[in-house]
Tab-separated table of C-alpha atoms in Angstrom:
chain	number	residue	atom	x	y	z
Z	1	MET	CA	24.162	142.904	-89.311
Z	2	THR	CA	21.376	144.477	-91.919
Z	3	VAL	CA	21.472	147.646	-93.968
Z	4	THR	CA	17.839	149.338	-94.972
Z	5	ILE	CA	18.228	151.472	-97.571
Z	6	GLN	CA	14.810	152.816	-100.097
Z	7	VAL	CA	14.448	151.728	-103.525
Z	8	LEU	CA	13.330	153.807	-106.349
Z	9	PHE	CA	12.003	152.169	-109.503
Z	10	PHE	CA	11.365	154.112	-112.937
Z	11	ALA	CA	9.839	154.197	-116.259
Z	12	SER	CA	10.984	150.530	-117.638
Z	13	ALA	CA	12.400	149.686	-114.580
Z	14	ARG	CA	8.959	150.019	-112.773
Z	15	GLU	CA	7.192	148.398	-115.243
Z	16	ALA	CA	9.487	145.247	-115.340
Z	17	ALA	CA	9.047	144.830	-111.194
Z	18	GLY	CA	5.576	144.182	-111.566
Z	19	ASP	CA	4.534	148.212	-111.108
Z	20	VAL	CA	6.590	148.998	-107.972
Z	21	SER	CA	7.784	152.590	-107.923
Z	22	SER	CA	9.562	152.516	-104.401
Z	23	THR	CA	10.228	149.910	-101.648
Z	24	SER	CA	12.191	148.976	-98.139
Z	25	MET	CA	14.879	146.862	-98.316
Z	26	GLU	CA	17.248	145.276	-96.143
Z	27	LEU	CA	20.432	143.914	-97.064
Z	28	ALA	CA	22.654	141.521	-94.832
Z	29	GLU	CA	26.439	142.855	-94.054
Z	30	GLU	CA	27.994	141.479	-96.724
Z	31	GLU	CA	25.082	142.397	-99.497
Z	32	ALA	CA	25.233	145.966	-98.871
Z	33	THR	CA	26.776	146.811	-101.995
Z	34	THR	CA	25.810	148.738	-105.544
Z	35	ASP	CA	26.772	145.475	-106.792
Z	36	GLY	CA	24.892	142.921	-104.091
Z	37	LEU	CA	21.820	145.256	-104.700
Z	38	ARG	CA	21.538	143.974	-108.408
Z	39	LYS	CA	21.987	141.242	-107.533
Z	40	LYS	CA	19.554	140.815	-104.473
Z	41	LEU	CA	17.055	143.098	-106.601
Z	42	ALA	CA	17.216	139.948	-109.843
Z	43	GLN	CA	15.899	137.476	-107.252
Z	44	LEU	CA	13.020	139.721	-105.840
Z	45	TYR	CA	11.988	140.691	-109.041
Z	46	PRO	CA	12.574	137.857	-111.608
Z	47	GLY	CA	11.135	140.244	-114.626
Z	48	LEU	CA	13.573	142.976	-113.972
Z	49	ALA	CA	16.989	140.608	-113.915
Z	50	SER	CA	17.757	140.870	-117.201
Z	51	MET	CA	18.052	144.636	-116.997
Z	52	VAL	CA	19.471	144.994	-113.369
Z	53	GLU	CA	22.120	142.720	-113.991
Z	54	ASP	CA	23.734	144.664	-117.416
Z	55	GLU	CA	25.012	148.273	-116.548
Z	56	ASP	CA	24.882	149.571	-119.718
Z	57	ASN	CA	20.967	148.677	-119.258
Z	58	LEU	CA	20.007	150.120	-115.843
Z	59	THR	CA	21.746	152.839	-114.232
Z	60	LEU	CA	21.570	153.074	-110.532
Z	61	ALA	CA	21.615	156.413	-108.449
Z	62	LEU	CA	22.790	156.708	-104.834
Z	63	ASN	CA	21.160	159.278	-103.049
Z	64	GLU	CA	20.715	161.824	-106.563
Z	65	GLU	CA	24.147	160.880	-107.599
Z	66	TYR	CA	25.286	158.147	-110.548
Z	67	VAL	CA	26.768	155.197	-109.565
Z	68	THR	CA	29.506	155.723	-112.502
Z	69	SER	CA	30.220	151.584	-114.822
Z	70	GLY	CA	32.326	149.385	-112.837
Z	71	GLU	CA	31.777	151.513	-109.934
Z	72	VAL	CA	31.124	149.104	-106.199
Z	73	LEU	CA	29.924	151.203	-103.696
Z	74	PRO	CA	29.020	150.420	-100.051
Z	75	LEU	CA	25.221	150.843	-99.207
Z	76	LYS	CA	24.837	152.313	-95.627
Z	77	ASN	CA	21.728	152.791	-93.650
Z	78	GLY	CA	19.175	155.451	-94.971
Z	79	ASP	CA	20.871	155.141	-98.578
Z	80	THR	CA	18.465	155.536	-101.653
Z	81	VAL	CA	19.066	153.502	-104.934
Z	82	ALA	CA	16.931	154.937	-107.697
Z	83	LEU	CA	17.053	152.437	-110.419
Z	84	ILE	CA	17.268	154.673	-113.830
Z	85	PRO	CA	16.733	152.695	-117.353
Z	86	PRO	CA	18.168	155.052	-120.571
Z	87	ILE	CA	17.196	158.581	-120.308
Z	88	SER	CA	15.950	159.914	-122.878
Z	89	GLY	CA	15.499	163.609	-121.941
Z	90	GLY	CA	14.334	166.682	-124.440
Q	1	PHE	CA	20.104	179.886	-113.330
Q	2	PHE	CA	16.175	179.123	-113.927
Q	3	ILE	CA	16.105	175.610	-113.524
Q	4	LYS	CA	12.597	173.823	-113.437
Q	5	VAL	CA	11.454	170.437	-113.608
Q	6	SER	CA	7.670	170.336	-113.793
Q	7	GLU	CA	4.007	169.770	-115.823
Q	8	ASP	CA	4.078	173.390	-116.076
Q	9	LEU	CA	6.452	174.056	-118.667
Q	10	PRO	CA	7.512	177.816	-118.110
Q	11	SER	CA	7.372	179.183	-122.000
Q	12	LEU	CA	10.228	180.516	-124.155
Q	13	GLN	CA	9.186	183.719	-123.442
Q	14	ASP	CA	9.865	183.551	-119.364
Q	15	CYS	CA	13.215	181.703	-119.971
Q	16	SER	CA	14.281	184.798	-122.677
Q	17	ASP	CA	12.989	187.104	-119.869
Q	18	PHE	CA	15.627	185.779	-117.201
Q	19	VAL	CA	18.339	185.397	-119.097
Q	20	ASN	CA	18.198	188.789	-120.851
Q	21	ASP	CA	21.081	191.484	-119.256
Q	22	PRO	CA	22.195	194.584	-119.978
Q	23	SER	CA	25.645	193.239	-120.123
Q	24	CYS	CA	24.670	190.485	-122.788
Q	25	GLY	CA	24.475	191.376	-125.799
Q	26	ALA	CA	23.324	187.497	-126.947
Q	27	ILE	CA	20.433	185.290	-126.384
Q	28	SER	CA	20.576	181.715	-127.360
Q	29	THR	CA	17.725	179.304	-127.563
Q	30	PHE	CA	16.469	175.717	-127.891
Q	31	VAL	CA	13.068	174.311	-127.617
Q	32	GLY	CA	12.537	170.592	-128.100
Q	33	THR	CA	9.100	169.786	-129.258
Q	34	THR	CA	7.302	166.343	-129.831
Q	35	ARG	CA	7.814	164.908	-132.926
Q	36	ASP	CA	5.142	163.206	-134.852
Q	37	ASN	CA	7.097	159.871	-135.906
Q	38	PHE	CA	9.515	157.566	-134.062
Q	39	GLN	CA	10.928	154.766	-136.204
Q	40	GLY	CA	8.523	155.312	-138.939
Q	41	LYS	CA	5.590	155.037	-136.509
Q	42	ARG	CA	3.538	157.573	-135.556
Q	43	VAL	CA	3.489	159.634	-132.594
Q	44	THR	CA	0.077	161.723	-131.005
Q	45	LYS	CA	1.995	162.502	-127.450
Q	46	LEU	CA	5.468	161.901	-125.658
Q	47	SER	CA	4.830	161.041	-121.378
Q	48	TYR	CA	7.865	162.035	-119.653
Q	49	GLU	CA	8.414	161.039	-115.860
Q	50	GLY	CA	11.398	162.376	-114.185
Q	51	TYR	CA	13.812	161.512	-110.931
Q	52	VAL	CA	13.162	165.223	-110.277
Q	53	PRO	CA	14.800	166.005	-107.083
Q	54	MET	CA	18.085	164.228	-108.853
Q	55	ALA	CA	17.483	166.141	-112.724
Q	56	GLU	CA	17.301	168.967	-111.349
Q	57	LYS	CA	20.549	168.408	-109.071
Q	58	GLU	CA	21.638	167.573	-112.670
Q	59	LEU	CA	20.531	170.516	-114.289
Q	60	LYS	CA	22.215	172.736	-111.793
Q	61	LYS	CA	25.572	171.268	-112.433
Q	62	LEU	CA	24.927	171.450	-115.933
Q	63	CYS	CA	24.613	174.864	-115.469
Q	64	ASP	CA	27.825	174.942	-113.748
Q	65	GLU	CA	29.869	173.198	-116.238
Q	66	ALA	CA	28.395	175.208	-119.195
Q	67	CYS	CA	29.689	178.728	-117.090
Q	68	GLU	CA	33.100	177.309	-117.012
Q	69	LYS	CA	33.370	176.552	-120.580
Q	70	TYR	CA	31.609	179.345	-122.141
Q	71	LYS	CA	31.342	183.092	-120.578
Q	72	VAL	CA	27.937	183.088	-120.413
Q	73	HIS	CA	26.231	184.967	-117.748
Q	74	LYS	CA	22.629	183.536	-117.284
Q	75	ILE	CA	21.372	180.066	-117.280
Q	76	ALA	CA	17.226	179.047	-117.959
Q	77	ALA	CA	16.885	174.993	-118.641
Q	78	VAL	CA	12.971	173.710	-118.432
Q	79	HIS	CA	12.225	170.483	-118.944
Q	80	ILE	CA	7.943	169.113	-118.671
Q	81	LEU	CA	6.911	166.602	-116.994
Q	82	GLY	CA	3.228	164.036	-118.095
Q	83	ASP	CA	1.980	164.497	-121.419
Q	84	CYS	CA	3.701	166.386	-124.491
Q	85	PHE	CA	1.700	166.813	-127.492
Q	86	VAL	CA	3.067	166.644	-131.218
Q	87	GLY	CA	4.101	170.363	-131.670
Q	88	ASN	CA	4.104	171.228	-127.815
Q	89	ALA	CA	7.730	172.007	-126.475
Q	90	SER	CA	9.048	169.766	-123.953
Q	91	VAL	CA	13.029	171.224	-123.341
Q	92	ILE	CA	13.854	175.097	-122.992
Q	93	LEU	CA	17.341	175.881	-123.200
Q	94	ALA	CA	18.012	179.702	-123.125
Q	95	CYS	CA	21.272	181.628	-121.952
Q	96	SER	CA	22.765	184.710	-122.527
Q	97	SER	CA	26.565	186.017	-123.066
Q	98	PRO	CA	27.905	189.265	-123.851
Q	99	HIS	CA	28.920	187.957	-127.359
Q	100	ARG	CA	27.213	185.155	-130.085
Q	101	ARG	CA	29.587	182.799	-129.751
Q	102	ASP	CA	29.662	181.161	-126.238
Q	103	ALA	CA	25.225	181.433	-126.146
Q	104	LEU	CA	25.693	179.842	-129.361
Q	105	HIS	CA	28.201	177.046	-128.673
Q	106	CYS	CA	26.746	176.712	-125.096
Q	107	VAL	CA	22.964	175.855	-126.002
Q	108	GLU	CA	24.326	173.358	-128.054
Q	109	PHE	CA	25.853	171.764	-125.321
Q	110	LEU	CA	23.324	172.233	-122.290
Q	111	ILE	CA	20.743	170.085	-124.975
Q	112	ASP	CA	22.734	167.477	-125.678
Q	113	THR	CA	24.433	166.887	-122.516
Q	114	LEU	CA	21.037	167.852	-120.954
Q	115	LYS	CA	19.976	164.419	-123.358
Q	116	ALA	CA	22.930	161.880	-122.233
Q	117	ARG	CA	23.021	162.824	-118.168
Q	118	VAL	CA	19.659	164.509	-116.780
Q	119	PRO	CA	17.635	161.249	-115.675
C-alpha cells in the first residue's frame, strides 16, 4: 500500500533541492509519516539532506498547518507537505 | 479583518481607513520598510516569497489571537510579495481600539508574532 502526497519546496529548501518547487511523491506505508518523509527527502535530494533532517532548520507544514517540533504525524493520500526554512517576514 | 499577501501592497491609508471605526478612539499602525544594510553589507532590495494560502491563514489566526488578548475592533495585516526596494514598505499592520493602550500593544504583538510565524 502506498500513499501519494504533494511536496512543496520554499526558498532555500527549493534551492537546496536543485530548484524543485513542487513534486508528487509516493511513500510506502511504513514511510508515510512526517518523519519518514524527512528521511526520504534526504535520500532523494542530497543537497537538501542536512537541512531536512534538522527540525530547527526546516519546519514542515501539513495541509497548511505547522507540524510542531518533535511531533510525528501520519500522512495520507492527497496530503500536501510544505518545506519551510526559517522565516523572516516584515 | 483586512488580510492580504500580494505583490500589490495596499497603502498605509487603505489600512488606516479600514480599521477606522466610530467606536474607536485610537488607531495604531506599524510599517516595516526595507533597510539599506544587513550584517555590515549594503542592501538594495529584499525579495519576498511566501506560502500564500498558509500565510493568509496564519495571519487570520494571528488576528483572532490579537482580539482575544486586546480590546481591538478591527485589524489590517498586509505583506508584500516579490521585490521590495530600500525605503519601501514590506509589511503594514493597523488596528483600532476604543482606548490607546490596546491598539499600541496589539500592533507590537502583531509584528512580533508575524515575524516568527507567518510563512
